[in-house]
Amino acid sequence: MRLVRSTAFLAALALSACADTVPPPVPPMHAASGTIDDDLAFLRAHGPVEVLTSPGGGVVAVSARWQGRVMTSAVEAHGASLGFIHRAFLEAGKTGTPFDNYGGEDRFWLGPEGGQFGLYFPPGAPFTIGTWQTPHAMQEGEWDVKSRDAGHVTFTRTMHVVSWSGTAFDVAVERTVRVLQESDVRARFGESPPPGKWVAFESDNAITNAGPRPWTRETGLLSIWILGMYAPAADARVVVPFDPAGGGPVVNDAYFGKIAPERLQVHEREGWLGLVGDGQQRGKLGVSPARARAALGSFTPSARLLTLVHYDRPAQAVGGYVNSAWAQQGEPYGGDVVNAYNDGPTEPGKPSLGGFYEIETSSPAAALAPGESMRHVHTTLHVVGDVASLEPLAKRVLGVSLSDVTR
């Protein structure tokens, strides 16, 4: 999706201003993807963009202006652009909204979102969409570039954030985005991409406790949270593998109300979830560390596009995973390690956040002494081809046949 109606953006501005009346939601436009050339020209009209090139001809666009995000990518020069770019928001030039949604298929955030240790609500505020505020330090201002070459860029940023409980954190971030070769893909996913059109990149994210006190469970811990935004399609399906033998619930789909069964397929015996990624109805799911696998992805048959995401996960997460639910929590470190989100109206009669779907991964909770660091690596692989060529990779990484996904 390359375009979002300007009326949808104006509605979003009205929401962010807490207006009493909000126009009815405008559904996202589901047009065929534009080219990487179109998107690069658009982005460069609004800010500087670094273009990384892979040995196979793939293209990855990153920008310090938009907090070191991977804005979009393509499997080949002049090919289709694969990330979600919120053009209307960029054209409006407004910052400091509840969610400065520039788009981007790999962005850096910190968790948790909600709860007593959450970072996205002012101290003591109710956990509602009307008080939700992405920390300004995460979404405003240009990041510094520490180093760069044709295949990587390293960004740095120091930020100050405050939790719902009033605990302050000073966080030094170093984030390297690099393109990957075939050997890297094989090392991450256990399988090489099929011959043809593909692009792979990763973000290597480190946070350091830059303050004078230790981060403790009693006063709240942070996590590295990486989110990839993609253009929706009526036939897009997010695929989340899980361990059928793991303990606890198979899926947490209660973040924004339970997801309707026609939009979330739970294949408990086979060990995978299928979520509709059409950008039409808001819903979020999570899988706990007792169930989650180290990879997940999506498949859009109309685009012949298989997207795979891998993340590095320690064998034992001693501190658990932060809980981002929008509520006071009995288990603030009983959160999920992977999430998938489909956008839609935030409330009845109100607009969406732009119309997209997301694949998200998180680090464990970071109990860091002053000067101590934690890393989290999030890898993305896009492959374009016919189903027969994509099938072996999908089965190896996701454990499911693409024919089952499309069914």
mmCIF file of C-alpha atoms in Angstrom:
data_model
loop_
_atom_site.group_PDB
_atom_site.id
_atom_site.type_symbol
_atom_site.label_atom_id
_atom_site.label_comp_id
_atom_site.label_asym_id
_atom_site.label_seq_id
_atom_site.Cartn_x
_atom_site.Cartn_y
_atom_site.Cartn_z
ATOM 1 C CA MET A 1 0.000 0.000 0.000
ATOM 2 C CA ARG A 2 1.504 3.270 -1.041
ATOM 3 C CA LEU A 3 -1.324 5.754 -0.407
ATOM 4 C CA VAL A 4 -3.525 6.566 2.589
ATOM 5 C CA ARG A 5 -6.404 8.992 2.168
ATOM 6 C CA SER A 6 -5.680 12.400 3.648
ATOM 7 C CA THR A 7 -9.064 12.356 5.400
ATOM 8 C CA ALA A 8 -7.903 9.336 7.384
ATOM 9 C CA PHE A 9 -4.874 11.268 8.540
ATOM 10 C CA LEU A 10 -6.954 14.294 9.489
ATOM 11 C CA ALA A 11 -9.142 11.980 11.532
ATOM 12 C CA ALA A 12 -6.055 10.656 13.276
ATOM 13 C CA LEU A 13 -5.015 14.202 14.112
ATOM 14 C CA ALA A 14 -8.420 14.817 15.586
ATOM 15 C CA LEU A 15 -8.034 11.735 17.730
ATOM 16 C CA SER A 16 -4.594 12.854 18.912
ATOM 17 C CA ALA A 17 -6.028 16.215 19.905
ATOM 18 C CA CYS A 18 -8.729 14.389 21.924
ATOM 19 C CA ALA A 19 -11.468 16.075 19.920
ATOM 20 C CA ASP A 20 -15.052 15.426 20.968
ATOM 21 C CA THR A 21 -16.104 14.408 17.473
ATOM 22 C CA VAL A 22 -14.092 12.259 15.111
ATOM 23 C CA PRO A 23 -14.968 11.529 11.482
ATOM 24 C CA PRO A 24 -15.954 7.942 10.693
ATOM 25 C CA PRO A 25 -13.056 5.627 9.865
ATOM 26 C CA VAL A 26 -11.745 5.586 6.336
ATOM 27 C CA PRO A 27 -10.581 2.125 5.269
ATOM 28 C CA PRO A 28 -7.015 1.872 3.974
ATOM 29 C CA MET A 29 -6.543 1.849 0.225
ATOM 30 C CA HIS A 30 -5.364 -1.531 -0.945
ATOM 31 C CA ALA A 31 -3.468 -0.667 -4.081
ATOM 32 C CA ALA A 32 -0.668 -2.634 -5.642
ATOM 33 C CA SER A 33 2.717 -1.824 -4.188
ATOM 34 C CA GLY A 34 4.614 1.001 -5.809
ATOM 35 C CA THR A 35 8.233 0.663 -6.803
ATOM 36 C CA ILE A 36 11.219 1.243 -4.580
ATOM 37 C CA ASP A 37 12.128 4.146 -6.883
ATOM 38 C CA ASP A 38 8.754 5.808 -6.181
ATOM 39 C CA ASP A 39 9.135 5.406 -2.445
ATOM 40 C CA LEU A 40 12.743 6.596 -2.379
ATOM 41 C CA ALA A 41 11.783 9.707 -4.322
ATOM 42 C CA PHE A 42 8.915 10.362 -1.914
ATOM 43 C CA LEU A 43 11.047 9.807 1.187
ATOM 44 C CA ARG A 44 13.876 12.000 -0.078
ATOM 45 C CA ALA A 45 11.409 14.828 -0.591
ATOM 46 C CA HIS A 46 10.856 14.753 3.181
ATOM 47 C CA GLY A 47 14.222 13.749 4.613
ATOM 48 C CA PRO A 48 17.593 12.096 3.953
ATOM 49 C CA VAL A 49 17.640 8.357 3.226
ATOM 50 C CA GLU A 50 20.545 5.899 3.176
ATOM 51 C CA VAL A 51 20.290 3.114 0.574
ATOM 52 C CA LEU A 52 22.041 -0.154 1.381
ATOM 53 C CA THR A 53 22.550 -2.694 -1.387
ATOM 54 C CA SER A 54 22.900 -6.443 -1.016
ATOM 55 C CA PRO A 55 25.167 -8.667 -3.142
ATOM 56 C CA GLY A 56 22.112 -10.082 -4.916
ATOM 57 C CA GLY A 57 20.791 -6.673 -5.926
ATOM 58 C CA GLY A 58 18.339 -6.115 -3.102
ATOM 59 C CA VAL A 59 17.759 -2.608 -1.756
ATOM 60 C CA VAL A 60 17.200 -1.499 1.863
ATOM 61 C CA ALA A 61 16.268 2.115 2.708
ATOM 62 C CA VAL A 62 17.126 3.441 6.185
ATOM 63 C CA SER A 63 16.989 6.915 7.669
ATOM 64 C CA ALA A 64 18.478 8.716 10.657
ATOM 65 C CA ARG A 65 15.737 11.345 10.291
ATOM 66 C CA TRP A 66 13.125 8.747 11.243
ATOM 67 C CA GLN A 67 14.930 7.235 14.229
ATOM 68 C CA GLY A 68 17.146 4.808 12.352
ATOM 69 C CA ARG A 69 14.219 2.915 10.846
ATOM 70 C CA VAL A 70 14.325 0.576 7.914
ATOM 71 C CA MET A 71 11.672 2.444 5.948
ATOM 72 C CA THR A 72 11.257 -0.089 3.140
ATOM 73 C CA SER A 73 13.114 -2.591 0.990
ATOM 74 C CA ALA A 74 12.951 -4.345 -2.377
ATOM 75 C CA VAL A 75 14.240 -7.673 -3.674
ATOM 76 C CA GLU A 76 15.761 -5.949 -6.712
ATOM 77 C CA ALA A 77 16.632 -2.502 -8.004
ATOM 78 C CA HIS A 78 13.510 -0.792 -9.374
ATOM 79 C CA GLY A 79 11.346 -3.586 -7.915
ATOM 80 C CA ALA A 80 8.240 -3.435 -5.737
ATOM 81 C CA SER A 81 8.608 -1.611 -2.403
ATOM 82 C CA LEU A 82 7.789 -4.013 0.447
ATOM 83 C CA GLY A 83 7.488 -1.873 3.588
ATOM 84 C CA PHE A 84 4.573 0.234 4.797
ATOM 85 C CA ILE A 85 5.174 3.980 4.437
ATOM 86 C CA HIS A 86 2.515 6.285 5.874
ATOM 87 C CA ARG A 87 2.658 8.938 3.182
ATOM 88 C CA ALA A 88 -0.125 11.126 4.550
ATOM 89 C CA PHE A 89 1.612 11.434 7.915
ATOM 90 C CA LEU A 90 4.948 12.320 6.343
ATOM 91 C CA GLU A 91 3.315 14.869 4.055
ATOM 92 C CA ALA A 92 1.589 16.548 7.000
ATOM 93 C CA GLY A 93 4.951 17.091 8.712
ATOM 94 C CA LYS A 94 3.481 16.916 12.210
ATOM 95 C CA THR A 95 5.347 15.367 15.152
ATOM 96 C CA GLY A 96 4.549 14.819 18.813
ATOM 97 C CA THR A 97 1.259 13.011 18.176
ATOM 98 C CA PRO A 98 0.273 9.988 20.272
ATOM 99 C CA PHE A 99 1.917 7.862 17.580
ATOM 100 C CA ASP A 100 4.141 9.510 14.962
ATOM 101 C CA ASN A 101 3.412 6.838 12.387
ATOM 102 C CA TYR A 102 5.973 7.330 9.636
ATOM 103 C CA GLY A 103 5.777 3.623 8.806
ATOM 104 C CA GLY A 104 8.870 1.476 8.446
ATOM 105 C CA GLU A 105 9.481 -2.255 8.374
ATOM 106 C CA ASP A 106 11.943 -2.311 11.273
ATOM 107 C CA ARG A 107 11.669 0.318 13.996
ATOM 108 C CA PHE A 108 13.120 0.510 17.505
ATOM 109 C CA TRP A 109 10.875 0.848 20.511
ATOM 110 C CA LEU A 110 11.215 0.029 24.200
ATOM 111 C CA GLY A 111 8.759 -2.096 26.156
ATOM 112 C CA PRO A 112 6.582 -2.459 28.086
ATOM 113 C CA GLU A 113 3.694 -0.520 26.605
ATOM 114 C CA GLY A 114 1.019 -0.715 29.328
ATOM 115 C CA GLY A 115 0.762 -1.776 32.948
ATOM 116 C CA GLN A 116 2.251 -0.261 36.074
ATOM 117 C CA PHE A 117 5.727 -0.323 34.516
ATOM 118 C CA GLY A 118 4.547 0.737 31.047
ATOM 119 C CA LEU A 119 6.160 3.623 29.170
ATOM 120 C CA TYR A 120 3.265 4.673 26.891
ATOM 121 C CA PHE A 121 0.904 6.227 29.440
ATOM 122 C CA PRO A 122 1.533 9.242 31.695
ATOM 123 C CA PRO A 123 2.005 8.409 35.390
ATOM 124 C CA GLY A 124 -1.300 7.435 36.919
ATOM 125 C CA ALA A 125 -3.322 7.833 33.687
ATOM 126 C CA PRO A 126 -6.017 5.326 32.674
ATOM 127 C CA PHE A 127 -4.981 2.743 30.090
ATOM 128 C CA THR A 128 -7.132 4.033 27.233
ATOM 129 C CA ILE A 129 -6.502 5.134 23.661
ATOM 130 C CA GLY A 130 -7.236 8.716 24.723
ATOM 131 C CA THR A 131 -4.233 8.805 27.086
ATOM 132 C CA TRP A 132 -1.880 6.583 25.064
ATOM 133 C CA GLN A 133 1.329 8.440 24.179
ATOM 134 C CA THR A 134 4.418 6.974 22.538
ATOM 135 C CA PRO A 135 7.402 8.369 24.459
ATOM 136 C CA HIS A 136 8.601 11.453 22.605
ATOM 137 C CA ALA A 137 12.240 10.348 22.860
ATOM 138 C CA MET A 138 11.462 7.260 20.788
ATOM 139 C CA GLN A 139 9.691 8.906 17.871
ATOM 140 C CA GLU A 140 11.021 12.451 17.550
ATOM 141 C CA GLY A 141 14.379 13.775 16.467
ATOM 142 C CA GLU A 142 17.125 12.593 14.154
ATOM 143 C CA TRP A 143 19.500 9.892 15.387
ATOM 144 C CA ASP A 144 23.282 10.228 15.120
ATOM 145 C CA VAL A 145 25.197 8.133 12.575
ATOM 146 C CA LYS A 146 28.233 6.484 14.139
ATOM 147 C CA SER A 147 29.461 4.619 11.031
ATOM 148 C CA ARG A 148 28.310 3.627 7.552
ATOM 149 C CA ASP A 149 29.312 1.880 4.364
ATOM 150 C CA ALA A 150 27.482 0.318 1.405
ATOM 151 C CA GLY A 151 26.166 -2.537 3.525
ATOM 152 C CA HIS A 152 25.482 -1.074 6.974
ATOM 153 C CA VAL A 153 24.646 2.000 9.032
ATOM 154 C CA THR A 154 25.134 2.296 12.797
ATOM 155 C CA PHE A 155 22.910 4.779 14.663
ATOM 156 C CA THR A 156 23.134 6.024 18.242
ATOM 157 C CA ARG A 157 20.714 7.813 20.527
ATOM 158 C CA THR A 158 20.413 8.489 24.258
ATOM 159 C CA MET A 159 16.875 8.800 25.542
ATOM 160 C CA HIS A 160 15.082 9.542 28.803
ATOM 161 C CA VAL A 161 11.773 7.792 29.488
ATOM 162 C CA VAL A 162 9.448 7.617 32.513
ATOM 163 C CA SER A 163 7.147 4.739 33.425
ATOM 164 C CA TRP A 164 3.510 4.862 34.540
ATOM 165 C CA SER A 165 4.807 4.311 38.081
ATOM 166 C CA GLY A 166 7.108 7.331 37.787
ATOM 167 C CA THR A 167 10.441 5.539 37.454
ATOM 168 C CA ALA A 168 12.906 7.358 35.180
ATOM 169 C CA PHE A 169 15.307 5.581 32.819
ATOM 170 C CA ASP A 170 18.280 6.909 30.884
ATOM 171 C CA VAL A 171 18.939 4.596 27.945
ATOM 172 C CA ALA A 172 21.823 4.681 25.470
ATOM 173 C CA VAL A 173 20.876 2.955 22.221
ATOM 174 C CA GLU A 174 23.191 1.673 19.498
ATOM 175 C CA ARG A 175 21.512 0.185 16.468
ATOM 176 C CA THR A 176 23.180 -1.280 13.392
ATOM 177 C CA VAL A 177 21.192 -2.085 10.253
ATOM 178 C CA ARG A 178 23.006 -4.310 7.747
ATOM 179 C CA VAL A 179 22.152 -6.227 4.614
ATOM 180 C CA LEU A 180 22.806 -9.971 4.615
ATOM 181 C CA GLN A 181 24.367 -12.442 2.242
ATOM 182 C CA GLU A 182 23.148 -15.953 1.458
ATOM 183 C CA SER A 183 25.433 -17.478 4.108
ATOM 184 C CA ASP A 184 23.925 -15.138 6.715
ATOM 185 C CA VAL A 185 20.406 -16.178 5.740
ATOM 186 C CA ARG A 186 21.347 -19.842 6.003
ATOM 187 C CA ALA A 187 22.864 -19.245 9.449
ATOM 188 C CA ARG A 188 19.746 -17.426 10.731
ATOM 189 C CA PHE A 189 16.996 -19.530 9.160
ATOM 190 C CA GLY A 190 18.682 -22.888 8.625
ATOM 191 C CA GLU A 191 17.972 -22.754 4.894
ATOM 192 C CA SER A 192 19.191 -20.714 1.931
ATOM 193 C CA PRO A 193 16.668 -18.661 -0.025
ATOM 194 C CA PRO A 194 15.629 -20.221 -3.335
ATOM 195 C CA PRO A 195 17.376 -18.962 -6.469
ATOM 196 C CA GLY A 196 15.769 -15.759 -7.654
ATOM 197 C CA LYS A 197 14.561 -12.583 -6.033
ATOM 198 C CA TRP A 198 15.192 -11.979 -2.329
ATOM 199 C CA VAL A 199 16.558 -9.430 0.109
ATOM 200 C CA ALA A 200 17.577 -9.883 3.737
ATOM 201 C CA PHE A 201 18.625 -7.437 6.441
ATOM 202 C CA GLU A 202 18.889 -7.306 10.208
ATOM 203 C CA SER A 203 18.880 -4.744 12.976
ATOM 204 C CA ASP A 204 21.349 -5.380 15.792
ATOM 205 C CA ASN A 205 20.038 -3.370 18.742
ATOM 206 C CA ALA A 206 21.826 -2.693 22.038
ATOM 207 C CA ILE A 207 20.603 -0.758 25.064
ATOM 208 C CA THR A 208 22.814 0.383 27.935
ATOM 209 C CA ASN A 209 21.768 1.605 31.342
ATOM 210 C CA ALA A 210 23.099 5.162 31.124
ATOM 211 C CA GLY A 211 21.723 6.223 34.499
ATOM 212 C CA PRO A 212 23.145 6.105 38.040
ATOM 213 C CA ARG A 213 20.972 3.303 39.475
ATOM 214 C CA PRO A 214 20.359 -0.359 38.622
ATOM 215 C CA TRP A 215 17.181 -1.342 36.782
ATOM 216 C CA THR A 216 15.291 -3.697 39.103
ATOM 217 C CA ARG A 217 12.166 -5.839 38.897
ATOM 218 C CA GLU A 218 10.645 -3.948 41.815
ATOM 219 C CA THR A 219 10.713 -0.575 40.042
ATOM 220 C CA GLY A 220 10.287 -1.878 36.498
ATOM 221 C CA LEU A 221 12.437 -3.270 33.690
ATOM 222 C CA LEU A 222 12.672 -2.356 30.019
ATOM 223 C CA SER A 223 12.960 -4.507 26.910
ATOM 224 C CA ILE A 224 14.081 -4.003 23.319
ATOM 225 C CA TRP A 225 10.998 -4.121 21.103
ATOM 226 C CA ILE A 226 11.362 -4.290 17.309
ATOM 227 C CA LEU A 227 8.304 -3.816 15.100
ATOM 228 C CA GLY A 228 8.005 -4.377 11.360
ATOM 229 C CA MET A 229 5.148 -2.685 9.492
ATOM 230 C CA TYR A 230 3.916 -4.079 6.180
ATOM 231 C CA ALA A 231 1.367 -3.091 3.574
ATOM 232 C CA PRO A 232 -1.916 -4.933 4.087
ATOM 233 C CA ALA A 233 -3.721 -7.066 1.531
ATOM 234 C CA ALA A 234 -6.972 -9.001 1.605
ATOM 235 C CA ASP A 235 -5.036 -12.261 1.233
ATOM 236 C CA ALA A 236 -2.098 -11.427 3.536
ATOM 237 C CA ARG A 237 -1.695 -13.899 6.387
ATOM 238 C CA VAL A 238 0.698 -13.630 9.328
ATOM 239 C CA VAL A 239 1.984 -17.070 10.303
ATOM 240 C CA VAL A 240 3.139 -17.605 13.894
ATOM 241 C CA PRO A 241 4.529 -21.066 14.702
ATOM 242 C CA PHE A 242 4.364 -22.317 18.289
ATOM 243 C CA ASP A 243 5.310 -25.375 20.300
ATOM 244 C CA PRO A 244 2.236 -27.633 20.686
ATOM 245 C CA ALA A 245 3.871 -29.258 23.714
ATOM 246 C CA GLY A 246 4.624 -25.977 25.483
ATOM 247 C CA GLY A 247 2.912 -24.971 28.691
ATOM 248 C CA GLY A 248 0.228 -22.378 29.235
ATOM 249 C CA PRO A 249 -2.224 -20.830 26.755
ATOM 250 C CA VAL A 250 -1.509 -21.294 23.047
ATOM 251 C CA VAL A 251 -2.133 -17.644 22.222
ATOM 252 C CA ASN A 252 -2.894 -14.371 23.968
ATOM 253 C CA ASP A 253 -5.363 -12.480 21.770
ATOM 254 C CA ALA A 254 -6.918 -10.284 24.456
ATOM 255 C CA TYR A 255 -4.772 -7.167 23.981
ATOM 256 C CA PHE A 256 -7.539 -5.169 22.251
ATOM 257 C CA GLY A 257 -10.420 -7.602 22.645
ATOM 258 C CA LYS A 258 -10.578 -11.184 21.427
ATOM 259 C CA ILE A 259 -9.942 -11.688 17.730
ATOM 260 C CA ALA A 260 -12.837 -13.208 15.785
ATOM 261 C CA PRO A 261 -12.247 -16.840 14.748
ATOM 262 C CA GLU A 262 -12.631 -15.994 11.062
ATOM 263 C CA ARG A 263 -9.650 -13.649 11.433
ATOM 264 C CA LEU A 264 -7.449 -15.830 13.647
ATOM 265 C CA GLN A 265 -7.002 -19.504 12.872
ATOM 266 C CA VAL A 266 -5.495 -21.599 15.677
ATOM 267 C CA HIS A 267 -4.030 -24.895 14.490
ATOM 268 C CA GLU A 268 -3.230 -26.323 17.893
ATOM 269 C CA ARG A 269 -2.212 -29.804 16.817
ATOM 270 C CA GLU A 270 -0.074 -28.590 13.891
ATOM 271 C CA GLY A 271 1.461 -25.773 15.937
ATOM 272 C CA TRP A 272 0.761 -22.561 14.048
ATOM 273 C CA LEU A 273 -1.470 -19.478 14.048
ATOM 274 C CA GLY A 274 -2.801 -17.634 11.006
ATOM 275 C CA LEU A 275 -3.831 -13.966 11.390
ATOM 276 C CA VAL A 276 -5.504 -11.925 8.644
ATOM 277 C CA GLY A 277 -3.280 -8.967 7.678
ATOM 278 C CA ASP A 278 -5.739 -6.745 5.811
ATOM 279 C CA GLY A 279 -5.477 -3.573 7.930
ATOM 280 C CA GLN A 280 -9.261 -3.533 8.408
ATOM 281 C CA GLN A 281 -9.911 -4.714 11.966
ATOM 282 C CA ARG A 282 -7.761 -4.030 14.995
ATOM 283 C CA GLY A 283 -6.376 -7.044 16.794
ATOM 284 C CA LYS A 284 -3.155 -8.157 18.433
ATOM 285 C CA LEU A 285 -1.879 -11.542 19.473
ATOM 286 C CA GLY A 286 1.124 -12.717 21.438
ATOM 287 C CA VAL A 287 2.876 -15.997 22.105
ATOM 288 C CA SER A 288 4.650 -16.666 25.389
ATOM 289 C CA PRO A 289 8.247 -17.841 25.762
ATOM 290 C CA ALA A 290 6.933 -21.283 26.747
ATOM 291 C CA ARG A 291 5.386 -21.626 23.262
ATOM 292 C CA ALA A 292 7.161 -19.268 20.872
ATOM 293 C CA ARG A 293 9.521 -20.375 18.124
ATOM 294 C CA ALA A 294 12.537 -18.340 16.968
ATOM 295 C CA ALA A 295 10.902 -17.374 13.652
ATOM 296 C CA LEU A 296 7.572 -16.198 12.268
ATOM 297 C CA GLY A 297 6.442 -14.577 9.044
ATOM 298 C CA SER A 298 3.718 -13.775 6.546
ATOM 299 C CA PHE A 299 2.587 -14.802 3.086
ATOM 300 C CA THR A 300 0.727 -12.709 0.498
ATOM 301 C CA PRO A 301 -0.191 -14.892 -2.512
ATOM 302 C CA SER A 302 -1.279 -11.955 -4.694
ATOM 303 C CA ALA A 303 2.219 -10.449 -4.344
ATOM 304 C CA ARG A 304 3.960 -13.867 -4.483
ATOM 305 C CA LEU A 305 5.709 -12.651 -1.337
ATOM 306 C CA LEU A 306 6.996 -14.702 1.590
ATOM 307 C CA THR A 307 8.354 -12.687 4.529
ATOM 308 C CA LEU A 308 10.280 -14.392 7.316
ATOM 309 C CA VAL A 309 11.458 -12.879 10.600
ATOM 310 C CA HIS A 310 14.030 -14.421 12.928
ATOM 311 C CA TYR A 311 15.144 -13.099 16.312
ATOM 312 C CA ASP A 312 17.896 -14.132 18.691
ATOM 313 C CA ARG A 313 16.449 -15.612 21.833
ATOM 314 C CA PRO A 314 18.463 -16.686 24.882
ATOM 315 C CA ALA A 315 17.945 -20.249 26.052
ATOM 316 C CA GLN A 316 16.902 -18.924 29.458
ATOM 317 C CA ALA A 317 15.377 -15.488 29.988
ATOM 318 C CA VAL A 318 16.005 -15.205 33.706
ATOM 319 C CA GLY A 319 14.086 -11.951 34.111
ATOM 320 C CA GLY A 320 11.105 -13.061 32.040
ATOM 321 C CA TYR A 321 9.463 -10.868 29.375
ATOM 322 C CA VAL A 322 7.741 -7.572 30.072
ATOM 323 C CA ASN A 323 3.959 -7.495 29.929
ATOM 324 C CA SER A 324 2.578 -4.785 27.623
ATOM 325 C CA ALA A 325 -1.142 -5.293 28.303
ATOM 326 C CA TRP A 326 -3.114 -2.091 28.872
ATOM 327 C CA ALA A 327 -4.031 -2.862 32.496
ATOM 328 C CA GLN A 328 -2.644 -3.172 35.992
ATOM 329 C CA GLN A 329 -0.801 -6.472 35.964
ATOM 330 C CA GLY A 330 -0.463 -9.302 38.435
ATOM 331 C CA GLU A 331 2.426 -10.718 36.364
ATOM 332 C CA PRO A 332 4.410 -7.794 34.923
ATOM 333 C CA TYR A 333 7.145 -10.191 33.724
ATOM 334 C CA GLY A 334 4.805 -12.804 32.274
ATOM 335 C CA GLY A 335 4.627 -11.151 28.845
ATOM 336 C CA ASP A 336 4.948 -12.423 25.297
ATOM 337 C CA VAL A 337 8.118 -12.770 23.236
ATOM 338 C CA VAL A 338 6.551 -12.438 19.756
ATOM 339 C CA ASN A 339 3.492 -10.472 18.619
ATOM 340 C CA ALA A 340 1.474 -9.853 15.497
ATOM 341 C CA TYR A 341 -0.840 -6.890 15.000
ATOM 342 C CA ASN A 342 -3.460 -6.047 12.396
ATOM 343 C CA ASP A 343 -4.533 -2.409 12.286
ATOM 344 C CA GLY A 344 -8.073 -1.121 12.162
ATOM 345 C CA PRO A 345 -10.330 1.456 13.853
ATOM 346 C CA THR A 346 -9.056 2.089 17.378
ATOM 347 C CA GLU A 347 -12.624 2.325 18.666
ATOM 348 C CA PRO A 348 -16.073 2.105 17.025
ATOM 349 C CA GLY A 349 -16.558 5.098 14.759
ATOM 350 C CA LYS A 350 -12.921 6.194 15.007
ATOM 351 C CA PRO A 351 -10.063 5.894 12.526
ATOM 352 C CA SER A 352 -7.274 3.370 12.343
ATOM 353 C CA LEU A 353 -3.631 4.240 12.929
ATOM 354 C CA GLY A 354 -2.949 4.086 9.198
ATOM 355 C CA GLY A 355 -3.855 0.616 7.960
ATOM 356 C CA PHE A 356 -1.020 -1.964 8.094
ATOM 357 C CA TYR A 357 -0.048 -5.183 9.795
ATOM 358 C CA GLU A 358 2.958 -5.809 12.051
ATOM 359 C CA ILE A 359 5.356 -8.571 13.041
ATOM 360 C CA GLU A 360 7.074 -7.870 16.373
ATOM 361 C CA THR A 361 9.806 -9.449 18.515
ATOM 362 C CA SER A 362 11.118 -8.570 21.969
ATOM 363 C CA SER A 363 14.172 -9.131 24.115
ATOM 364 C CA PRO A 364 13.892 -10.437 27.668
ATOM 365 C CA ALA A 365 13.428 -7.916 30.460
ATOM 366 C CA ALA A 366 16.686 -6.018 30.971
ATOM 367 C CA ALA A 367 17.844 -6.019 34.603
ATOM 368 C CA LEU A 368 20.931 -3.878 33.986
ATOM 369 C CA ALA A 369 23.416 -2.292 36.349
ATOM 370 C CA PRO A 370 24.752 1.167 35.393
ATOM 371 C CA GLY A 371 26.900 0.779 32.285
ATOM 372 C CA GLU A 372 25.614 -2.744 31.550
ATOM 373 C CA SER A 373 24.096 -3.591 28.142
ATOM 374 C CA MET A 374 21.698 -5.999 26.400
ATOM 375 C CA ARG A 375 21.400 -6.850 22.674
ATOM 376 C CA HIS A 376 18.543 -8.048 20.498
ATOM 377 C CA VAL A 377 18.889 -8.959 16.800
ATOM 378 C CA HIS A 378 15.842 -8.948 14.494
ATOM 379 C CA THR A 379 16.305 -10.376 10.980
ATOM 380 C CA THR A 380 13.960 -9.933 8.000
ATOM 381 C CA LEU A 381 13.964 -11.963 4.771
ATOM 382 C CA HIS A 382 11.704 -11.223 1.793
ATOM 383 C CA VAL A 383 11.459 -13.743 -1.043
ATOM 384 C CA VAL A 384 9.358 -13.290 -4.178
ATOM 385 C CA GLY A 385 8.523 -16.308 -6.327
ATOM 386 C CA ASP A 386 5.952 -18.946 -7.182
ATOM 387 C CA VAL A 387 4.551 -21.182 -4.469
ATOM 388 C CA ALA A 388 6.605 -24.193 -5.544
ATOM 389 C CA SER A 389 9.872 -22.301 -5.087
ATOM 390 C CA LEU A 390 8.806 -20.779 -1.744
ATOM 391 C CA GLU A 391 7.369 -23.967 -0.254
ATOM 392 C CA PRO A 392 10.591 -25.654 1.001
ATOM 393 C CA LEU A 393 11.733 -22.486 2.788
ATOM 394 C CA ALA A 394 8.308 -21.919 4.375
ATOM 395 C CA LYS A 395 8.093 -25.507 5.609
ATOM 396 C CA ARG A 396 11.631 -25.430 7.009
ATOM 397 C CA VAL A 397 11.252 -22.126 8.844
ATOM 398 C CA LEU A 398 7.550 -21.958 9.706
ATOM 399 C CA GLY A 399 6.736 -25.652 9.781
ATOM 400 C CA VAL A 400 3.659 -25.211 7.605
ATOM 401 C CA SER A 401 2.791 -25.633 3.941
ATOM 402 C CA LEU A 402 1.812 -22.486 2.082
ATOM 403 C CA SER A 403 -1.203 -24.346 0.704
ATOM 404 C CA ASP A 404 -2.436 -24.687 4.293
ATOM 405 C CA VAL A 405 -1.826 -20.985 4.909
ATOM 406 C CA THR A 406 -3.824 -19.928 1.857
ATOM 407 C CA ARG A 407 -6.594 -22.368 2.646
#
